[in-house]
Amino acid sequence: MPELPEVETVRRGLEPHLVGGRITRARTTRPDYVRHDATPRALLQGAEIASVTRLGKQLAIHASDGRVVCLHLGMSGQVLVQPRAQRVKLPTHAHVVWTVGGDAADGVRVVLRDPRRFGGVWTLTDEAALERHWAPLGPDALTCRAKVLTEALSGSRASIKARLLDQGVVAGIGNIYADEALFRARVHPLRPAGALGGAEYTALAGAIRSVLRAAIRRGGSTLRDFVHPDGSAGGFRARHAVYGRAGESCRRCGNPLVSGTIAQRTTVWCSTCQGVT
DNA sequence: CGGTACGCCTGAAGGC
DNA sequence: TGCCTTCAGGCGTACC
């Protein structure tokens, strides 16, 4: 469930605690959750943290010596910043725990928990390895332009909904924001992706950027699993126009929203505002 | 190419 | 109260 706005919210919550600090201890209790090398050193034990970046739904923690740890939260992944006190109990399903010291030593540990384990951690030896790891991803959805959509989708007969979920087209869109963006752009989710008009690609690119920006402003959407690093919930769910609102009335025209399965995902749309297939 | 199905995995929610 | 079923879904993979 964490999509781009949720992952960006995590990134922003993590940054002040990590950047400029040093990882004094890094441990995994579940080595199979960590790809390539699950040793403390690969998990940045002893490293100074230079930055925390994001592409689409993935996070990267960059050490000043060039090593990188990439996090993908899958659907139930949470990154929690907790006080380092002994008496604060680790949550269940805490797969990786980083203890932070150094200049940013405000006594925290960073915990990655992921009950469903659809996510994962990749330990990478340098920036080039991160580039290869991220090579299959399209440009970040926050900067999505009409040109990108036009080029990636021209000739495609798959539904626009299915193509928006493909991280190779544009990175960061999941089921929630695909539906929200299509509603904003007034495009039916079943429209063949390559058959949109120029104005529609422009509208869709704009809708993607605006809905993601609005969601980030609200701290993302909390349905069940997602929380901010401090444990608080995101506030964008109340602003959803379609996702989770099947049968309720369209905020634009008042007609009941309809739902169906498209690209193996529950999809909600307004058959009035989003026209015909 | 694209649609479809499945497996991975747990917990919340609803039905009885 | 408690058990059972269903659903949620990112992503890889197999298959038609």
PDB file of C-alpha atoms (C1' of nucleotides) in Angstrom:
ATOM      1  CA  MET A   1       0.000   0.000   0.000  1.00  0.00           C
ATOM      2  CA  PRO A   2       2.739   2.537   0.493  1.00  0.00           C
ATOM      3  CA  GLU A   3       2.808   4.371  -2.815  1.00  0.00           C
ATOM      4  CA  LEU A   4       4.862   7.404  -3.754  1.00  0.00           C
ATOM      5  CA  PRO A   5       3.267   9.886  -1.290  1.00  0.00           C
ATOM      6  CA  GLU A   6       3.588   7.479   1.616  1.00  0.00           C
ATOM      7  CA  VAL A   7       7.183   6.623   0.779  1.00  0.00           C
ATOM      8  CA  GLU A   8       8.028  10.316   0.412  1.00  0.00           C
ATOM      9  CA  THR A   9       6.432  10.903   3.813  1.00  0.00           C
ATOM     10  CA  VAL A  10       8.662   8.192   5.246  1.00  0.00           C
ATOM     11  CA  ARG A  11      11.704   9.719   3.559  1.00  0.00           C
ATOM     12  CA  ARG A  12      10.994  13.123   5.055  1.00  0.00           C
ATOM     13  CA  GLY A  13      10.430  11.624   8.480  1.00  0.00           C
ATOM     14  CA  LEU A  14      13.665   9.678   8.303  1.00  0.00           C
ATOM     15  CA  GLU A  15      15.974  12.325   6.909  1.00  0.00           C
ATOM     16  CA  PRO A  16      16.461  14.473  10.041  1.00  0.00           C
ATOM     17  CA  HIS A  17      17.251  11.435  12.153  1.00  0.00           C
ATOM     18  CA  LEU A  18      19.708   9.838   9.749  1.00  0.00           C
ATOM     19  CA  VAL A  19      21.550  12.421   7.689  1.00  0.00           C
ATOM     20  CA  GLY A  20      24.785  13.454   9.361  1.00  0.00           C
ATOM     21  CA  GLY A  21      24.465  10.623  11.853  1.00  0.00           C
ATOM     22  CA  ARG A  22      26.271   7.338  12.116  1.00  0.00           C
ATOM     23  CA  ILE A  23      24.796   3.859  12.223  1.00  0.00           C
ATOM     24  CA  THR A  24      26.318   2.307  15.304  1.00  0.00           C
ATOM     25  CA  ARG A  25      24.546  -0.968  14.942  1.00  0.00           C
ATOM     26  CA  ALA A  26      22.643  -2.656  12.117  1.00  0.00           C
ATOM     27  CA  ARG A  27      20.927  -5.983  12.499  1.00  0.00           C
ATOM     28  CA  THR A  28      18.459  -8.159  10.700  1.00  0.00           C
ATOM     29  CA  THR A  29      16.480 -10.888  12.397  1.00  0.00           C
ATOM     30  CA  ARG A  30      15.429 -12.240   9.035  1.00  0.00           C
ATOM     31  CA  PRO A  31      18.331 -12.548   6.601  1.00  0.00           C
ATOM     32  CA  ASP A  32      16.070 -13.759   3.799  1.00  0.00           C
ATOM     33  CA  TYR A  33      14.401 -10.328   3.828  1.00  0.00           C
ATOM     34  CA  VAL A  34      17.724  -8.743   2.889  1.00  0.00           C
ATOM     35  CA  ARG A  35      18.953  -9.313  -0.644  1.00  0.00           C
ATOM     36  CA  HIS A  36      22.625  -9.702  -1.595  1.00  0.00           C
ATOM     37  CA  ASP A  37      24.312  -9.415   1.806  1.00  0.00           C
ATOM     38  CA  ALA A  38      22.607  -9.381   5.176  1.00  0.00           C
ATOM     39  CA  THR A  39      25.696  -8.721   7.274  1.00  0.00           C
ATOM     40  CA  PRO A  40      25.776  -5.737   9.651  1.00  0.00           C
ATOM     41  CA  ARG A  41      28.440  -4.061   7.530  1.00  0.00           C
ATOM     42  CA  ALA A  42      26.385  -4.334   4.337  1.00  0.00           C
ATOM     43  CA  LEU A  43      23.471  -2.907   6.291  1.00  0.00           C
ATOM     44  CA  LEU A  44      25.633   0.172   6.912  1.00  0.00           C
ATOM     45  CA  GLN A  45      26.832  -0.587  10.414  1.00  0.00           C
ATOM     46  CA  GLY A  46      29.585   1.916  11.166  1.00  0.00           C
ATOM     47  CA  ALA A  47      28.687   4.141   8.235  1.00  0.00           C
ATOM     48  CA  GLU A  48      27.968   7.830   8.238  1.00  0.00           C
ATOM     49  CA  ILE A  49      24.721   8.685   6.449  1.00  0.00           C
ATOM     50  CA  ALA A  50      24.937  11.252   3.659  1.00  0.00           C
ATOM     51  CA  SER A  51      21.391  11.290   2.301  1.00  0.00           C
ATOM     52  CA  VAL A  52      18.055   9.536   2.016  1.00  0.00           C
ATOM     53  CA  THR A  53      16.611   9.532  -1.492  1.00  0.00           C
ATOM     54  CA  ARG A  54      13.615   8.050  -3.236  1.00  0.00           C
ATOM     55  CA  LEU A  55      12.606   6.866  -6.684  1.00  0.00           C
ATOM     56  CA  GLY A  56       8.981   5.859  -7.064  1.00  0.00           C
ATOM     57  CA  LYS A  57       8.109   3.621  -4.136  1.00  0.00           C
ATOM     58  CA  GLN A  58      11.704   2.808  -3.210  1.00  0.00           C
ATOM     59  CA  LEU A  59      13.970   4.472  -0.679  1.00  0.00           C
ATOM     60  CA  ALA A  60      17.742   4.589  -0.660  1.00  0.00           C
ATOM     61  CA  ILE A  61      19.927   5.316   2.350  1.00  0.00           C
ATOM     62  CA  HIS A  62      23.310   6.536   1.113  1.00  0.00           C
ATOM     63  CA  ALA A  63      26.416   6.218   3.254  1.00  0.00           C
ATOM     64  CA  SER A  64      29.218   8.724   2.796  1.00  0.00           C
ATOM     65  CA  ASP A  65      31.548   5.870   1.781  1.00  0.00           C
ATOM     66  CA  GLY A  66      29.326   5.131  -1.214  1.00  0.00           C
ATOM     67  CA  ARG A  67      27.445   2.107   0.066  1.00  0.00           C
ATOM     68  CA  VAL A  68      23.688   2.144  -0.282  1.00  0.00           C
ATOM     69  CA  VAL A  69      20.794   0.322   1.292  1.00  0.00           C
ATOM     70  CA  CYS A  70      17.597   0.270  -0.745  1.00  0.00           C
ATOM     71  CA  LEU A  71      14.238  -0.289   0.929  1.00  0.00           C
ATOM     72  CA  HIS A  72      11.025  -1.357  -0.720  1.00  0.00           C
ATOM     73  CA  LEU A  73       8.049  -1.410   1.629  1.00  0.00           C
ATOM     74  CA  GLY A  74       5.841  -3.748  -0.365  1.00  0.00           C
ATOM     75  CA  MET A  75       2.370  -3.279   0.943  1.00  0.00           C
ATOM     76  CA  SER A  76       2.620  -3.542   4.712  1.00  0.00           C
ATOM     77  CA  GLY A  77       6.098  -2.136   5.260  1.00  0.00           C
ATOM     78  CA  GLN A  78       6.629   0.506   7.923  1.00  0.00           C
ATOM     79  CA  VAL A  79       9.709   2.457   8.905  1.00  0.00           C
ATOM     80  CA  LEU A  80       9.511   3.548  12.520  1.00  0.00           C
ATOM     81  CA  VAL A  81      11.769   5.942  14.367  1.00  0.00           C
ATOM     82  CA  GLN A  82      11.754   4.979  18.021  1.00  0.00           C
ATOM     83  CA  PRO A  83      13.544   6.173  21.143  1.00  0.00           C
ATOM     84  CA  ARG A  84      16.598   4.038  21.788  1.00  0.00           C
ATOM     85  CA  ALA A  85      15.591   3.345  25.381  1.00  0.00           C
ATOM     86  CA  GLN A  86      15.913  -0.291  26.403  1.00  0.00           C
ATOM     87  CA  ARG A  87      12.408  -0.440  27.716  1.00  0.00           C
ATOM     88  CA  VAL A  88      10.786   0.469  24.402  1.00  0.00           C
ATOM     89  CA  LYS A  89       9.795  -2.884  23.010  1.00  0.00           C
ATOM     90  CA  LEU A  90      10.463  -3.772  19.399  1.00  0.00           C
ATOM     91  CA  PRO A  91       7.283  -4.250  17.409  1.00  0.00           C
ATOM     92  CA  THR A  92       6.393  -7.597  15.898  1.00  0.00           C
ATOM     93  CA  HIS A  93       7.804  -8.332  12.436  1.00  0.00           C
ATOM     94  CA  ALA A  94      10.754  -5.978  12.943  1.00  0.00           C
ATOM     95  CA  HIS A  95      13.067  -7.391  10.277  1.00  0.00           C
ATOM     96  CA  VAL A  96      15.837  -4.803  10.319  1.00  0.00           C
ATOM     97  CA  VAL A  97      16.893  -2.467  13.129  1.00  0.00           C
ATOM     98  CA  TRP A  98      19.390   0.386  12.777  1.00  0.00           C
ATOM     99  CA  THR A  99      20.712   2.169  15.834  1.00  0.00           C
ATOM    100  CA  VAL A 100      21.725   5.749  15.143  1.00  0.00           C
ATOM    101  CA  GLY A 101      24.614   7.566  16.802  1.00  0.00           C
ATOM    102  CA  GLY A 102      26.960  10.357  15.712  1.00  0.00           C
ATOM    103  CA  ASP A 103      26.005  13.983  15.242  1.00  0.00           C
ATOM    104  CA  ALA A 104      22.351  13.171  14.740  1.00  0.00           C
ATOM    105  CA  ALA A 105      22.441  11.167  17.949  1.00  0.00           C
ATOM    106  CA  ASP A 106      19.097  11.982  19.393  1.00  0.00           C
ATOM    107  CA  GLY A 107      18.808   8.501  20.774  1.00  0.00           C
ATOM    108  CA  VAL A 108      16.792   6.770  18.106  1.00  0.00           C
ATOM    109  CA  ARG A 109      16.639   3.505  16.352  1.00  0.00           C
ATOM    110  CA  VAL A 110      15.106   2.998  12.960  1.00  0.00           C
ATOM    111  CA  VAL A 111      12.979  -0.105  12.650  1.00  0.00           C
ATOM    112  CA  LEU A 112      11.771  -1.679   9.433  1.00  0.00           C
ATOM    113  CA  ARG A 113       8.747  -3.862  10.065  1.00  0.00           C
ATOM    114  CA  ASP A 114       6.751  -5.600   7.386  1.00  0.00           C
ATOM    115  CA  PRO A 115       4.174  -8.172   8.525  1.00  0.00           C
ATOM    116  CA  ARG A 116       3.365  -9.403   5.046  1.00  0.00           C
ATOM    117  CA  ARG A 117       6.967  -9.327   3.874  1.00  0.00           C
ATOM    118  CA  PHE A 118       6.092  -8.271   0.340  1.00  0.00           C
ATOM    119  CA  GLY A 119       8.815  -5.706   0.681  1.00  0.00           C
ATOM    120  CA  GLY A 120      12.543  -6.179   0.880  1.00  0.00           C
ATOM    121  CA  VAL A 121      15.935  -4.641   1.486  1.00  0.00           C
ATOM    122  CA  TRP A 122      18.791  -4.563  -1.005  1.00  0.00           C
ATOM    123  CA  THR A 123      22.345  -3.938   0.139  1.00  0.00           C
ATOM    124  CA  LEU A 124      24.329  -2.313  -2.658  1.00  0.00           C
ATOM    125  CA  THR A 125      28.035  -1.697  -2.802  1.00  0.00           C
ATOM    126  CA  ASP A 126      27.996   1.653  -4.585  1.00  0.00           C
ATOM    127  CA  GLU A 127      25.937   4.223  -6.476  1.00  0.00           C
ATOM    128  CA  ALA A 128      26.406   2.367  -9.743  1.00  0.00           C
ATOM    129  CA  ALA A 129      24.789  -0.697  -8.220  1.00  0.00           C
ATOM    130  CA  LEU A 130      21.829   1.433  -7.151  1.00  0.00           C
ATOM    131  CA  GLU A 131      21.558   2.785 -10.678  1.00  0.00           C
ATOM    132  CA  ARG A 132      21.412  -0.742 -12.048  1.00  0.00           C
ATOM    133  CA  HIS A 133      18.893  -1.705  -9.388  1.00  0.00           C
ATOM    134  CA  TRP A 134      16.665   1.198 -10.366  1.00  0.00           C
ATOM    135  CA  ALA A 135      17.231   0.933 -14.113  1.00  0.00           C
ATOM    136  CA  PRO A 136      13.920  -0.878 -14.771  1.00  0.00           C
ATOM    137  CA  LEU A 137      11.972   1.989 -13.218  1.00  0.00           C
ATOM    138  CA  GLY A 138      10.488   4.801 -15.243  1.00  0.00           C
ATOM    139  CA  PRO A 139      10.844   8.447 -14.219  1.00  0.00           C
ATOM    140  CA  ASP A 140       9.506   9.431 -10.816  1.00  0.00           C
ATOM    141  CA  ALA A 141       5.760  10.010 -11.003  1.00  0.00           C
ATOM    142  CA  LEU A 142       6.074  13.304  -9.152  1.00  0.00           C
ATOM    143  CA  THR A 143       7.728  14.733 -12.248  1.00  0.00           C
ATOM    144  CA  CYS A 144       5.499  12.927 -14.759  1.00  0.00           C
ATOM    145  CA  ARG A 145       5.146  14.845 -18.029  1.00  0.00           C
ATOM    146  CA  ALA A 146       2.765  14.273 -20.916  1.00  0.00           C
ATOM    147  CA  LYS A 147       5.716  13.492 -23.181  1.00  0.00           C
ATOM    148  CA  VAL A 148       6.743  10.563 -20.979  1.00  0.00           C
ATOM    149  CA  LEU A 149       3.240   9.108 -21.077  1.00  0.00           C
ATOM    150  CA  THR A 150       2.862   9.642 -24.801  1.00  0.00           C
ATOM    151  CA  GLU A 151       6.141   7.925 -25.593  1.00  0.00           C
ATOM    152  CA  ALA A 152       5.696   5.062 -23.152  1.00  0.00           C
ATOM    153  CA  LEU A 153       2.096   4.342 -24.045  1.00  0.00           C
ATOM    154  CA  SER A 154       1.732   4.981 -27.747  1.00  0.00           C
ATOM    155  CA  GLY A 155       0.670   1.820 -29.491  1.00  0.00           C
ATOM    156  CA  SER A 156      -0.255   0.098 -26.229  1.00  0.00           C
ATOM    157  CA  ARG A 157      -3.602  -1.636 -26.273  1.00  0.00           C
ATOM    158  CA  ALA A 158      -3.579  -2.478 -22.583  1.00  0.00           C
ATOM    159  CA  SER A 159      -5.860  -0.482 -20.307  1.00  0.00           C
ATOM    160  CA  ILE A 160      -4.543   2.829 -19.049  1.00  0.00           C
ATOM    161  CA  LYS A 161      -5.070   1.616 -15.492  1.00  0.00           C
ATOM    162  CA  ALA A 162      -2.838  -1.397 -16.073  1.00  0.00           C
ATOM    163  CA  ARG A 163      -0.143   0.737 -17.661  1.00  0.00           C
ATOM    164  CA  LEU A 164      -0.158   3.287 -14.835  1.00  0.00           C
ATOM    165  CA  LEU A 165       0.510   0.466 -12.380  1.00  0.00           C
ATOM    166  CA  ASP A 166       3.589  -0.555 -14.378  1.00  0.00           C
ATOM    167  CA  GLN A 167       6.573   0.951 -12.550  1.00  0.00           C
ATOM    168  CA  GLY A 168       8.555   0.908 -15.766  1.00  0.00           C
ATOM    169  CA  VAL A 169       6.276   3.517 -17.295  1.00  0.00           C
ATOM    170  CA  VAL A 170       6.263   5.924 -14.390  1.00  0.00           C
ATOM    171  CA  ALA A 171       7.495   4.988 -10.919  1.00  0.00           C
ATOM    172  CA  GLY A 172       5.436   5.410  -7.777  1.00  0.00           C
ATOM    173  CA  ILE A 173       1.803   4.901  -8.737  1.00  0.00           C
ATOM    174  CA  GLY A 174      -0.149   2.093  -7.061  1.00  0.00           C
ATOM    175  CA  ASN A 175      -3.799   1.195  -6.957  1.00  0.00           C
ATOM    176  CA  ILE A 176      -5.009   4.172  -4.940  1.00  0.00           C
ATOM    177  CA  TYR A 177      -3.336   6.953  -6.897  1.00  0.00           C
ATOM    178  CA  ALA A 178      -3.973   5.317 -10.261  1.00  0.00           C
ATOM    179  CA  ASP A 179      -7.705   5.554  -9.604  1.00  0.00           C
ATOM    180  CA  GLU A 180      -7.451   9.045  -8.139  1.00  0.00           C
ATOM    181  CA  ALA A 181      -5.395  10.367 -11.057  1.00  0.00           C
ATOM    182  CA  LEU A 182      -7.715   8.845 -13.654  1.00  0.00           C
ATOM    183  CA  PHE A 183     -10.689  10.437 -11.944  1.00  0.00           C
ATOM    184  CA  ARG A 184      -9.007  13.838 -11.835  1.00  0.00           C
ATOM    185  CA  ALA A 185      -8.101  13.576 -15.497  1.00  0.00           C
ATOM    186  CA  ARG A 186     -11.598  12.283 -16.333  1.00  0.00           C
ATOM    187  CA  VAL A 187     -10.221   9.255 -18.136  1.00  0.00           C
ATOM    188  CA  HIS A 188     -11.953   5.875 -17.937  1.00  0.00           C
ATOM    189  CA  PRO A 189      -9.627   3.211 -16.454  1.00  0.00           C
ATOM    190  CA  LEU A 190     -10.402   0.767 -19.250  1.00  0.00           C
ATOM    191  CA  ARG A 191      -9.409   3.087 -22.073  1.00  0.00           C
ATOM    192  CA  PRO A 192      -6.644   1.550 -24.195  1.00  0.00           C
ATOM    193  CA  ALA A 193      -3.505   3.345 -23.050  1.00  0.00           C
ATOM    194  CA  GLY A 194      -2.321   4.130 -26.554  1.00  0.00           C
ATOM    195  CA  ALA A 195      -5.632   5.571 -27.651  1.00  0.00           C
ATOM    196  CA  LEU A 196      -5.682   8.676 -25.480  1.00  0.00           C
ATOM    197  CA  GLY A 197      -5.599  12.049 -27.178  1.00  0.00           C
ATOM    198  CA  GLY A 198      -2.856  14.605 -26.677  1.00  0.00           C
ATOM    199  CA  ALA A 199      -5.014  16.678 -24.345  1.00  0.00           C
ATOM    200  CA  GLU A 200      -5.762  13.573 -22.307  1.00  0.00           C
ATOM    201  CA  TYR A 201      -2.092  12.705 -21.821  1.00  0.00           C
ATOM    202  CA  THR A 202      -1.527  16.271 -20.692  1.00  0.00           C
ATOM    203  CA  ALA A 203      -4.476  16.107 -18.315  1.00  0.00           C
ATOM    204  CA  LEU A 204      -3.381  12.750 -16.959  1.00  0.00           C
ATOM    205  CA  ALA A 205       0.214  13.814 -16.380  1.00  0.00           C
ATOM    206  CA  GLY A 206      -1.052  16.913 -14.595  1.00  0.00           C
ATOM    207  CA  ALA A 207      -3.502  14.864 -12.550  1.00  0.00           C
ATOM    208  CA  ILE A 208      -0.771  12.445 -11.498  1.00  0.00           C
ATOM    209  CA  ARG A 209       1.480  15.268 -10.326  1.00  0.00           C
ATOM    210  CA  SER A 210      -1.283  17.158  -8.548  1.00  0.00           C
ATOM    211  CA  VAL A 211      -2.800  14.200  -6.718  1.00  0.00           C
ATOM    212  CA  LEU A 212       0.608  13.003  -5.546  1.00  0.00           C
ATOM    213  CA  ARG A 213       1.560  16.491  -4.381  1.00  0.00           C
ATOM    214  CA  ALA A 214      -1.740  16.873  -2.545  1.00  0.00           C
ATOM    215  CA  ALA A 215      -1.295  13.496  -0.871  1.00  0.00           C
ATOM    216  CA  ILE A 216       2.247  14.310   0.244  1.00  0.00           C
ATOM    217  CA  ARG A 217       0.968  17.560   1.725  1.00  0.00           C
ATOM    218  CA  ARG A 218      -1.468  15.501   3.817  1.00  0.00           C
ATOM    219  CA  GLY A 219       1.117  12.938   4.829  1.00  0.00           C
ATOM    220  CA  GLY A 220      -0.164  10.167   2.576  1.00  0.00           C
ATOM    221  CA  SER A 221      -3.120   7.808   2.808  1.00  0.00           C
ATOM    222  CA  THR A 222      -3.556   5.515   5.790  1.00  0.00           C
ATOM    223  CA  LEU A 223      -5.871   2.584   5.112  1.00  0.00           C
ATOM    224  CA  ARG A 224      -4.665  -0.014   7.565  1.00  0.00           C
ATOM    225  CA  ASP A 225      -0.927  -0.459   7.544  1.00  0.00           C
ATOM    226  CA  PHE A 226       0.729   2.786   6.642  1.00  0.00           C
ATOM    227  CA  VAL A 227       2.038   5.036   9.394  1.00  0.00           C
ATOM    228  CA  HIS A 228       4.551   7.877   9.503  1.00  0.00           C
ATOM    229  CA  PRO A 229       7.914   7.106  11.087  1.00  0.00           C
ATOM    230  CA  ASP A 230       6.573   8.668  14.295  1.00  0.00           C
ATOM    231  CA  GLY A 231       3.576   6.326  14.261  1.00  0.00           C
ATOM    232  CA  SER A 232       0.963   8.877  13.211  1.00  0.00           C
ATOM    233  CA  ALA A 233      -1.491   8.322  10.373  1.00  0.00           C
ATOM    234  CA  GLY A 234      -1.669   9.978   6.967  1.00  0.00           C
ATOM    235  CA  GLY A 235      -4.589  12.324   6.330  1.00  0.00           C
ATOM    236  CA  PHE A 236      -5.245  11.998   2.622  1.00  0.00           C
ATOM    237  CA  ARG A 237      -7.775   9.200   2.809  1.00  0.00           C
ATOM    238  CA  ALA A 238     -10.551  11.648   3.614  1.00  0.00           C
ATOM    239  CA  ARG A 239      -9.680  13.426   0.374  1.00  0.00           C
ATOM    240  CA  HIS A 240     -10.003  10.376  -1.854  1.00  0.00           C
ATOM    241  CA  ALA A 241     -12.449  11.045  -4.658  1.00  0.00           C
ATOM    242  CA  VAL A 242     -12.933   7.428  -5.714  1.00  0.00           C
ATOM    243  CA  TYR A 243     -10.669   4.906  -3.993  1.00  0.00           C
ATOM    244  CA  GLY A 244     -12.617   3.070  -1.301  1.00  0.00           C
ATOM    245  CA  ARG A 245     -15.807   4.927  -2.213  1.00  0.00           C
ATOM    246  CA  ALA A 246     -17.628   2.431  -4.463  1.00  0.00           C
ATOM    247  CA  GLY A 247     -21.373   3.009  -4.266  1.00  0.00           C
ATOM    248  CA  GLU A 248     -20.955   6.444  -2.726  1.00  0.00           C
ATOM    249  CA  SER A 249     -21.795   9.511  -4.715  1.00  0.00           C
ATOM    250  CA  CYS A 250     -19.319  11.156  -7.042  1.00  0.00           C
ATOM    251  CA  ARG A 251     -17.996  14.381  -5.565  1.00  0.00           C
ATOM    252  CA  ARG A 252     -18.244  16.011  -8.940  1.00  0.00           C
ATOM    253  CA  CYS A 253     -21.599  14.885 -10.389  1.00  0.00           C
ATOM    254  CA  GLY A 254     -23.336  13.112  -7.524  1.00  0.00           C
ATOM    255  CA  ASN A 255     -23.934   9.832  -9.336  1.00  0.00           C
ATOM    256  CA  PRO A 256     -22.939   6.599  -7.562  1.00  0.00           C
ATOM    257  CA  LEU A 257     -19.362   5.501  -8.151  1.00  0.00           C
ATOM    258  CA  VAL A 258     -18.956   2.078  -9.692  1.00  0.00           C
ATOM    259  CA  SER A 259     -16.272  -0.541  -9.169  1.00  0.00           C
ATOM    260  CA  GLY A 260     -14.873  -3.528 -10.948  1.00  0.00           C
ATOM    261  CA  THR A 261     -11.677  -5.487 -11.332  1.00  0.00           C
ATOM    262  CA  ILE A 262      -9.180  -4.077 -13.788  1.00  0.00           C
ATOM    263  CA  ALA A 263      -5.643  -5.377 -14.041  1.00  0.00           C
ATOM    264  CA  GLN A 264      -6.391  -7.677 -11.087  1.00  0.00           C
ATOM    265  CA  ARG A 265      -7.056  -4.687  -8.897  1.00  0.00           C
ATOM    266  CA  THR A 266     -10.233  -3.330  -7.410  1.00  0.00           C
ATOM    267  CA  THR A 267     -10.918  -0.198  -9.417  1.00  0.00           C
ATOM    268  CA  VAL A 268     -13.404   2.564  -8.673  1.00  0.00           C
ATOM    269  CA  TRP A 269     -14.521   5.228 -11.100  1.00  0.00           C
ATOM    270  CA  CYS A 270     -17.400   7.509 -12.068  1.00  0.00           C
ATOM    271  CA  SER A 271     -19.011   6.279 -15.253  1.00  0.00           C
ATOM    272  CA  THR A 272     -20.461   9.725 -15.857  1.00  0.00           C
ATOM    273  CA  CYS A 273     -17.403  11.899 -15.314  1.00  0.00           C
ATOM    274  CA  GLN A 274     -14.959   9.390 -16.751  1.00  0.00           C
ATOM    275  CA  GLY A 275     -16.876   8.863 -19.951  1.00  0.00           C
ATOM    276  CA  VAL A 276     -16.838   5.732 -22.024  1.00  0.00           C
ATOM    277  CA  THR A 277     -14.288   3.086 -22.764  1.00  0.00           C
TER     278      THR A 277
ATOM    279  C1'  DC B   1       1.788  -8.205 -26.677  1.00  0.00           C
ATOM    280  C1'  DG B   2      -1.644  -8.543 -23.112  1.00  0.00           C
ATOM    281  C1'  DG B   3      -4.712 -10.712 -20.202  1.00  0.00           C
ATOM    282  C1'  DT B   4      -5.159 -13.996 -16.492  1.00  0.00           C
ATOM    283  C1'  DA B   5      -3.932 -16.668 -12.573  1.00  0.00           C
ATOM    284  C1'  DC B   6      -1.099 -17.761  -8.766  1.00  0.00           C
ATOM    285  C1'  DG B   7       2.028 -17.490  -4.904  1.00  0.00           C
ATOM    286  C1'  DC B   8       4.079 -14.969  -1.399  1.00  0.00           C
ATOM    287  C1'  DC B   9       2.149 -13.333   3.655  1.00  0.00           C
ATOM    288  C1'  DT B  10      -0.515 -11.545   7.735  1.00  0.00           C
ATOM    289  C1'  DG B  11      -4.170  -9.244   9.965  1.00  0.00           C
ATOM    290  C1'  DA B  12      -8.481  -6.918   9.824  1.00  0.00           C
ATOM    291  C1'  DA B  13     -13.179  -7.428   9.088  1.00  0.00           C
ATOM    292  C1'  DG B  14     -17.455  -9.688   8.274  1.00  0.00           C
ATOM    293  C1'  DG B  15     -20.566 -13.750   8.556  1.00  0.00           C
ATOM    294  C1'  DC B  16     -22.574 -17.249  11.216  1.00  0.00           C
TER     295       DC B  16
ATOM    296  C1'  DT C   1     -17.071 -15.711  22.016  1.00  0.00           C
ATOM    297  C1'  DG C   2     -14.831 -17.892  18.411  1.00  0.00           C
ATOM    298  C1'  DC C   3     -14.065 -19.955  14.137  1.00  0.00           C
ATOM    299  C1'  DC C   4     -13.964 -19.569   9.280  1.00  0.00           C
ATOM    300  C1'  DT C   5     -13.715 -17.066   4.985  1.00  0.00           C
ATOM    301  C1'  DT C   6     -12.604 -13.176   2.377  1.00  0.00           C
ATOM    302  C1'  DC C   7      -9.999  -9.421   1.115  1.00  0.00           C
ATOM    303  C1'  DA C   8      -6.114  -6.252   0.639  1.00  0.00           C
ATOM    304  C1'  DG C   9      -2.047  -5.847  -2.721  1.00  0.00           C
ATOM    305  C1'  DG C  10       3.456  -5.098  -5.084  1.00  0.00           C
ATOM    306  C1'  DC C  11       5.676  -7.870  -7.903  1.00  0.00           C
ATOM    307  C1'  DG C  12       7.610 -11.905 -10.144  1.00  0.00           C
ATOM    308  C1'  DT C  13       6.489 -15.708 -12.917  1.00  0.00           C
ATOM    309  C1'  DA C  14       3.998 -19.066 -15.647  1.00  0.00           C
ATOM    310  C1'  DC C  15       0.800 -19.809 -19.206  1.00  0.00           C
ATOM    311  C1'  DC C  16      -2.589 -19.068 -22.895  1.00  0.00           C
TER     312       DC C  16
END
